[in-house]
PDB file of C-alpha atoms in Angstrom:
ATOM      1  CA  UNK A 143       0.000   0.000   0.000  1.00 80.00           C
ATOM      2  CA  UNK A 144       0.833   3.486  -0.500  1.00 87.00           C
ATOM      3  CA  UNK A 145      -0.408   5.447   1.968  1.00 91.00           C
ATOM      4  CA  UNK A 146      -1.593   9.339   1.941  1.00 93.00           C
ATOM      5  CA  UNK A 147      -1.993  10.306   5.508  1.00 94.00           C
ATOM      6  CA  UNK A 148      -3.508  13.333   7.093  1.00 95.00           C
ATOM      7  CA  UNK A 149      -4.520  14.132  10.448  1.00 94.00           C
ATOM      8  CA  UNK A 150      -6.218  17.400  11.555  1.00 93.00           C
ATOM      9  CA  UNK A 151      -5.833  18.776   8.154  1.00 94.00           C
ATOM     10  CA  UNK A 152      -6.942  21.933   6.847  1.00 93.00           C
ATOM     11  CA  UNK A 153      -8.598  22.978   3.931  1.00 93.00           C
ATOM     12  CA  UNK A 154      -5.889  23.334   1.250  1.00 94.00           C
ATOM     13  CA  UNK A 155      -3.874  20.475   2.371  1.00 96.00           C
ATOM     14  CA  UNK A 156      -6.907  18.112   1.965  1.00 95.00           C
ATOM     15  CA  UNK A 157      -7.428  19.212  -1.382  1.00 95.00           C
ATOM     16  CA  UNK A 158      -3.299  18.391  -2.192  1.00 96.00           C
ATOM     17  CA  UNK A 159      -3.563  15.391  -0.668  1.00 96.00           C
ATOM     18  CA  UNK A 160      -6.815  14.446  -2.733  1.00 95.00           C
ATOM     19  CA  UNK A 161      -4.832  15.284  -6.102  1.00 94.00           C
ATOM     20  CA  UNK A 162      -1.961  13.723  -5.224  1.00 94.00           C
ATOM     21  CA  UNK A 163      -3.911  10.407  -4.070  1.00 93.00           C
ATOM     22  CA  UNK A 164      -5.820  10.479  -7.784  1.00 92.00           C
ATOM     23  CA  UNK A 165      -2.677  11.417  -9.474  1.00 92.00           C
ATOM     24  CA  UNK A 166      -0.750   8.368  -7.981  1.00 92.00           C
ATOM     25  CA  UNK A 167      -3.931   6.195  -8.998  1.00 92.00           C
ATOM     26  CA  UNK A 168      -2.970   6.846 -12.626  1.00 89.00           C
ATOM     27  CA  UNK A 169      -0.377   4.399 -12.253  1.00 87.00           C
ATOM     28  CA  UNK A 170      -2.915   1.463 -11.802  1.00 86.00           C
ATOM     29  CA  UNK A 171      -4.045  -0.068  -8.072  1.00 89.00           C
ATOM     30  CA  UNK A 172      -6.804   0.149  -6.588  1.00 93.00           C
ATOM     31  CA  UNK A 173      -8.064   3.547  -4.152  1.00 94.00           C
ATOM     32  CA  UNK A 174      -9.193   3.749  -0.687  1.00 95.00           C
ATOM     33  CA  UNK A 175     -10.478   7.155  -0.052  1.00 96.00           C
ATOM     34  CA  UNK A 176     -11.320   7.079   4.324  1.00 96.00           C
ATOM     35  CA  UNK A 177     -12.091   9.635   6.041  1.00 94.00           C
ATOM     36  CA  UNK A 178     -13.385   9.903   9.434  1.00 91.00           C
ATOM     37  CA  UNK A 179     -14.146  14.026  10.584  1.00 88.00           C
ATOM     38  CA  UNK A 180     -17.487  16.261  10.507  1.00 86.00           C
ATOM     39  CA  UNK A 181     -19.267  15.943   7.367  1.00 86.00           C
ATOM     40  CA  UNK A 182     -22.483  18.297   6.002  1.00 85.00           C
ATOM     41  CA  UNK A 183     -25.164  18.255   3.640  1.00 84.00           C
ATOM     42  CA  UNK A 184     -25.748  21.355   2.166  1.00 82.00           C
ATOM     43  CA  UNK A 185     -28.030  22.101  -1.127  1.00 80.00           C
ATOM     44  CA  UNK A 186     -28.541  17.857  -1.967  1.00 83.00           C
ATOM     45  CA  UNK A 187     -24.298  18.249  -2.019  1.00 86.00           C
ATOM     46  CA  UNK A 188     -21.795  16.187   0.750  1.00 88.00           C
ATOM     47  CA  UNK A 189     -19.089  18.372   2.510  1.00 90.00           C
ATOM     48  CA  UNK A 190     -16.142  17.577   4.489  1.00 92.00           C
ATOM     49  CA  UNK A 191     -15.294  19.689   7.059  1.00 89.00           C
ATOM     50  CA  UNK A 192     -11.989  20.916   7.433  1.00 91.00           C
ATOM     51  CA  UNK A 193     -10.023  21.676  10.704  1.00 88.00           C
ATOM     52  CA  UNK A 194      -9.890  25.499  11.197  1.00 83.00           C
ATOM     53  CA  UNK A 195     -13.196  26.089   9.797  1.00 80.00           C
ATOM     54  CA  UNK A 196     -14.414  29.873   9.765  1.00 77.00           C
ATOM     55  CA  UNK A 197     -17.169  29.293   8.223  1.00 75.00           C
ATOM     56  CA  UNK A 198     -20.266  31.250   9.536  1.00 75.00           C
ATOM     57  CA  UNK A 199     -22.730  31.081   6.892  1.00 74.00           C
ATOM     58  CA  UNK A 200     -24.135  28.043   5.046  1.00 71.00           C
ATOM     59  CA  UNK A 201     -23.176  29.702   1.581  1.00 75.00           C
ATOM     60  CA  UNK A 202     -20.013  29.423   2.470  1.00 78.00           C
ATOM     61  CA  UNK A 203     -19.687  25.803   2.488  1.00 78.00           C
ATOM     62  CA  UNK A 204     -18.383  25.774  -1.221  1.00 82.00           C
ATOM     63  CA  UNK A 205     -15.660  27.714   0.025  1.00 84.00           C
ATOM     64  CA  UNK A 206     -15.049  26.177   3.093  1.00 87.00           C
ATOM     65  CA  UNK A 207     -15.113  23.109   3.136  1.00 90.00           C
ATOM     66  CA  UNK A 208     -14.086  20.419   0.349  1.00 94.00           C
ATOM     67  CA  UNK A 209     -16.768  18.725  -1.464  1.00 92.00           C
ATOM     68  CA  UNK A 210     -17.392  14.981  -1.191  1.00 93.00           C
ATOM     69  CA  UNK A 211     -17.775  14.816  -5.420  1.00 91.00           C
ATOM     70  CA  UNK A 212     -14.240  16.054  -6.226  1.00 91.00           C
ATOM     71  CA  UNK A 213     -13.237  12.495  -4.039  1.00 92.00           C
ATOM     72  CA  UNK A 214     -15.266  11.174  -6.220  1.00 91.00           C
ATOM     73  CA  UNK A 215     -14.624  12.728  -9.631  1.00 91.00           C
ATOM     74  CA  UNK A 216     -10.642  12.343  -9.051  1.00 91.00           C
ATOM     75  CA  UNK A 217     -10.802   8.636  -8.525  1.00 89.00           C
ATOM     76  CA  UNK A 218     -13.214   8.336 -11.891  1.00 89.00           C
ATOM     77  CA  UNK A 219     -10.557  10.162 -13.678  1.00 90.00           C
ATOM     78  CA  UNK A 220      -7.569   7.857 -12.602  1.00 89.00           C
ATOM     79  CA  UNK A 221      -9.007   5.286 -14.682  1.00 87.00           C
ATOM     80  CA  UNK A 222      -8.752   2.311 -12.412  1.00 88.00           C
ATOM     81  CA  UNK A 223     -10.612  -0.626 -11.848  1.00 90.00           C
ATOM     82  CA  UNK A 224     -11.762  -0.261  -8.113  1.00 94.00           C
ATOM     83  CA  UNK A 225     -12.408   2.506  -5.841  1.00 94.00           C
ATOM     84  CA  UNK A 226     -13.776   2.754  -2.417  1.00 96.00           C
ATOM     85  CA  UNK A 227     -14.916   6.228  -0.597  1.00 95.00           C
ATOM     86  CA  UNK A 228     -15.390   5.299   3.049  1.00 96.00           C
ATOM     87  CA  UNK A 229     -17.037   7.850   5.023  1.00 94.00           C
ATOM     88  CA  UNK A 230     -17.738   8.237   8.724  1.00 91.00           C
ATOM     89  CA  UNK A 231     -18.926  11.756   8.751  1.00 84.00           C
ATOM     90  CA  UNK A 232     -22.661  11.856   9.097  1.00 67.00           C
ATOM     91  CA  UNK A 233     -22.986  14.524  11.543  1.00 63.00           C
ATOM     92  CA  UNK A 234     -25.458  17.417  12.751  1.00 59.00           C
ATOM     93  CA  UNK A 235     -25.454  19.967  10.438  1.00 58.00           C
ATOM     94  CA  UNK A 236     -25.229  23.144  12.021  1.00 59.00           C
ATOM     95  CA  UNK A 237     -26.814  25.490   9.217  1.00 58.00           C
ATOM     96  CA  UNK A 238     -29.274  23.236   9.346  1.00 55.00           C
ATOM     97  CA  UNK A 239     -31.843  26.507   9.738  1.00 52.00           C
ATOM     98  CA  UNK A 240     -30.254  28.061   6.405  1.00 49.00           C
ATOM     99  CA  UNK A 241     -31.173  25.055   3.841  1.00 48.00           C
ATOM    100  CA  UNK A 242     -34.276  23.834   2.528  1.00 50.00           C
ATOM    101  CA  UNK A 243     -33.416  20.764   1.677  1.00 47.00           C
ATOM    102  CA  UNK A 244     -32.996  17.616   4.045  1.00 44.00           C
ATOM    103  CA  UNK A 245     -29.804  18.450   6.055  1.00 58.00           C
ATOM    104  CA  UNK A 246     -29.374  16.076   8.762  1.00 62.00           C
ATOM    105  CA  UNK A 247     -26.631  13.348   8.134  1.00 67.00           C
ATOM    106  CA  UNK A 248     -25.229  13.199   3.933  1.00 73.00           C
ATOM    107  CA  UNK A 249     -27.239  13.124   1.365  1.00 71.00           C
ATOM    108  CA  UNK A 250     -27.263   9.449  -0.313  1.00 73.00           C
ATOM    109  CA  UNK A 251     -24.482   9.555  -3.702  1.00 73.00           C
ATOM    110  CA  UNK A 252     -24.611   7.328  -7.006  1.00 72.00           C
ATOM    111  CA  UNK A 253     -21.216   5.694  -7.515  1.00 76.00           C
ATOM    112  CA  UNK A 254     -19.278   6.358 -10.238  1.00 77.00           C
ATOM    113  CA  UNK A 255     -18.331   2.975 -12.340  1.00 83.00           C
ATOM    114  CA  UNK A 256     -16.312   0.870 -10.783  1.00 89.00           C
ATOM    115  CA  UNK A 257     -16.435   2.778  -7.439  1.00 91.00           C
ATOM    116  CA  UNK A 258     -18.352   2.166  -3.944  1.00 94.00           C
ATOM    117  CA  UNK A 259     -19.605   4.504  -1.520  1.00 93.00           C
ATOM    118  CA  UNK A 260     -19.714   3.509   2.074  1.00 94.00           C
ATOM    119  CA  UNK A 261     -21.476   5.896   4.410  1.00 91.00           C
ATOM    120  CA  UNK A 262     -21.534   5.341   8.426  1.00 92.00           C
ATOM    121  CA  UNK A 263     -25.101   5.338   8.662  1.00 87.00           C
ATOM    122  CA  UNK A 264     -27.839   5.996   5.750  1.00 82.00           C
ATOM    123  CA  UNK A 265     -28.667   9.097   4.150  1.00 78.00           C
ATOM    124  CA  UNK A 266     -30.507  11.837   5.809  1.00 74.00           C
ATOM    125  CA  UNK A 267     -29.540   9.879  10.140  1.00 78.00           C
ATOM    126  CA  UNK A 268     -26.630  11.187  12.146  1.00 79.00           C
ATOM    127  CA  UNK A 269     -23.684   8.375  13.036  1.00 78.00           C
ATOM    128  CA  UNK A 270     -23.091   8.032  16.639  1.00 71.00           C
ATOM    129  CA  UNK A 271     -19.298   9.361  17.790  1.00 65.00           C
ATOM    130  CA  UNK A 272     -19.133   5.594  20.035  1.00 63.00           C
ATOM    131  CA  UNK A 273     -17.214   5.882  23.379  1.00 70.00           C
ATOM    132  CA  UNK A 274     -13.607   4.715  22.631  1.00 71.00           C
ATOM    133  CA  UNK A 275     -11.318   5.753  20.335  1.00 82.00           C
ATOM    134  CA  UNK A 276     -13.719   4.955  17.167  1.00 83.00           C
ATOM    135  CA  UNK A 277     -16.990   5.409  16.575  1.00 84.00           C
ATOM    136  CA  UNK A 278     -18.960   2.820  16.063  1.00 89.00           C
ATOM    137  CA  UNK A 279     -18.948   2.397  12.641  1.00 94.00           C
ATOM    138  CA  UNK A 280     -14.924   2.500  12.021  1.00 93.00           C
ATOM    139  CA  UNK A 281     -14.144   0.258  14.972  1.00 93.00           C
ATOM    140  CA  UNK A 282     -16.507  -2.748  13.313  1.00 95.00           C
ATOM    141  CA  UNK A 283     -14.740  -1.272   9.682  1.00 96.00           C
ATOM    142  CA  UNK A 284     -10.867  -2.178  11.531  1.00 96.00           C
ATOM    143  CA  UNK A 285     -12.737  -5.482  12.378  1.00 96.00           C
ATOM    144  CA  UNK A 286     -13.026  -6.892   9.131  1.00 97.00           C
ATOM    145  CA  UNK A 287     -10.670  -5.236   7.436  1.00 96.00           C
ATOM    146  CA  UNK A 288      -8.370  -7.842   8.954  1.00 95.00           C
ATOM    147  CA  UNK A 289     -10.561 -10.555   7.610  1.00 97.00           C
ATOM    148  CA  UNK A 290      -8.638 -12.892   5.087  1.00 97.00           C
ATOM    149  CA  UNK A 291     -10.540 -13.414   1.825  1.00 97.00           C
ATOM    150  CA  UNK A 292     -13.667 -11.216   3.062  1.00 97.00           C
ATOM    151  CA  UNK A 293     -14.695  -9.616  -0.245  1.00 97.00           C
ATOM    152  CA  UNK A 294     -15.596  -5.955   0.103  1.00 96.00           C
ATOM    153  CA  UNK A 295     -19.343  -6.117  -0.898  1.00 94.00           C
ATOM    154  CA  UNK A 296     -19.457  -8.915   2.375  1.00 96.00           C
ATOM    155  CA  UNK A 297     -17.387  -6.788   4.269  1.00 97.00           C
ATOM    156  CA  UNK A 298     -19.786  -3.692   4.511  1.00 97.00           C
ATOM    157  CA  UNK A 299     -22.248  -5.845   4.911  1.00 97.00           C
ATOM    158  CA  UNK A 300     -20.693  -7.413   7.967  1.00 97.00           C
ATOM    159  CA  UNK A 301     -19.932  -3.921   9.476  1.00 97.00           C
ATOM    160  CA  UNK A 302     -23.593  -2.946   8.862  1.00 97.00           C
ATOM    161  CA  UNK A 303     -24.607  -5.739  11.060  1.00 97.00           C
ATOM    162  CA  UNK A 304     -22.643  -5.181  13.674  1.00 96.00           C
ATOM    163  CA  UNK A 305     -23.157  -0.813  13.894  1.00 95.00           C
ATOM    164  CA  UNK A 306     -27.098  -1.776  13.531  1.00 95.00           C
ATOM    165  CA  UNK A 307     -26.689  -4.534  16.619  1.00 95.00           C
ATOM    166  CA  UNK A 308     -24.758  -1.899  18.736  1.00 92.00           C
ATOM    167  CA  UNK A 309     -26.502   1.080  17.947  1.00 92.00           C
ATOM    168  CA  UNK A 310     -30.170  -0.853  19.172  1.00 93.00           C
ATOM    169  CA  UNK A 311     -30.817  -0.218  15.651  1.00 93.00           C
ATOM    170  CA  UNK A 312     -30.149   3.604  15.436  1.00 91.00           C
ATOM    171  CA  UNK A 313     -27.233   3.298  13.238  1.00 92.00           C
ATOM    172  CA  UNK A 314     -27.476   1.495   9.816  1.00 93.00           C
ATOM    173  CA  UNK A 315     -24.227   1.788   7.702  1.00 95.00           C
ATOM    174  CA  UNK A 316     -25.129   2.759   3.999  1.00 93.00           C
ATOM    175  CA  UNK A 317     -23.362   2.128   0.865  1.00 92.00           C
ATOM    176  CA  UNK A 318     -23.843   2.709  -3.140  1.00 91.00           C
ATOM    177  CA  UNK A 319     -22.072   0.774  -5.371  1.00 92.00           C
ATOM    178  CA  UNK A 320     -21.067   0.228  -9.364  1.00 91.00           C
ATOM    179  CA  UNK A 321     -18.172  -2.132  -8.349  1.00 92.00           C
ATOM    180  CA  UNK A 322     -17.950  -4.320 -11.512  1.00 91.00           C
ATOM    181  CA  UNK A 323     -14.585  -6.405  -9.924  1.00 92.00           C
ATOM    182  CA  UNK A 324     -14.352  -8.368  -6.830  1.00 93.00           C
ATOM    183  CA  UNK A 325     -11.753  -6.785  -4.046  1.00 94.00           C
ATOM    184  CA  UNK A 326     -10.474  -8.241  -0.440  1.00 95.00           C
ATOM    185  CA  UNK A 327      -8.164  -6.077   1.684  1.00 94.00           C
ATOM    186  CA  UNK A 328      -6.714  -9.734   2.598  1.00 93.00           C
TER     187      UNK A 328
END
């Protein structure tokens, strides 16, 4: 694996590191977009939330924060076979007032070709932050990620099962998918 790590990150380095992470996926492979970090739904569009976020305004969101689709748009252009977004950011929006449109949670995505979508609960709900040092959706994820021979479709299927059990039924992982190969982590 070739790992592109950030931690904290702001604004402008998230964006780098998204280029740089599609660039490198020109070269074949397959991509593993995670992130884990507030998320928002503004306007039917997915935001991550940066660290040092002065946003006051929900207009400002374009500006502000990085959008979900240009993830997803820079892994279509690599070209590869498989991608995988995995997102555990569906959290209170708080412009919630200034929209419209539904704006609790992230708003449901179609996946490119070839790509799948994992969300940490289902469009529209709030994911639970959990009590140790995951929530509960990436501590099932680093479960069966370790899985040998787990295919990936099983795997988020697996992880659903588990965030539903612990969450009393609260919390229902989500996921859209055009994956036309099979993929295990192991």
């Amino acid at each position: 694996f070739e790992v592109i790590e950030r931690i904290d990150a702001g604004r402008r380095e998230m964006l780098q590191a998204i280029r740089a992470f599609g660039d490198s996926l020109k070269k074949g492979g397959v991509g593993v977009f995670f992130y884990a970090g507030h998320g928002i739904q503004l306007k039917g569009q997915n935001f991550l939330v940066p660290v040092g976020l002065e946003m006051k305004n929900a207009d400002e969101a374009e500006d502000e924060c990085v959008p979900v689709s240009s993830v997803v748009n820079k892994l279509e252009s690599a070209g590869n076979r498989v991608n995988l977004v995995i997102l555990d950011a569906c959290r209170n929006n708080p412009f919630a007032s200034a929209s419209r449109s539904q704006t609790r949670g992230l708003v449901g995505m179609d996946a490119a070709t070839g790509t799948l979508v994992a969300y940490a609960t289902a469009p529209g709900k709030v994911a639970a932050d959990g009590q140790g040092e995951h929530g509960l959706y990436t501590a099932a994820l680093l479960k069966y990620l370790k899985v040998p021979g787990l295919e990936v479709s099983a795997l988020f299927r697996n992880v659903a099962k588990e965030v539903k059990a612990a969450s009393g039924g609260e919390q229902v992982p989500w996921q859209s998918s055009s994956l036309t190969d099979d993929f295990c982590f192991v």
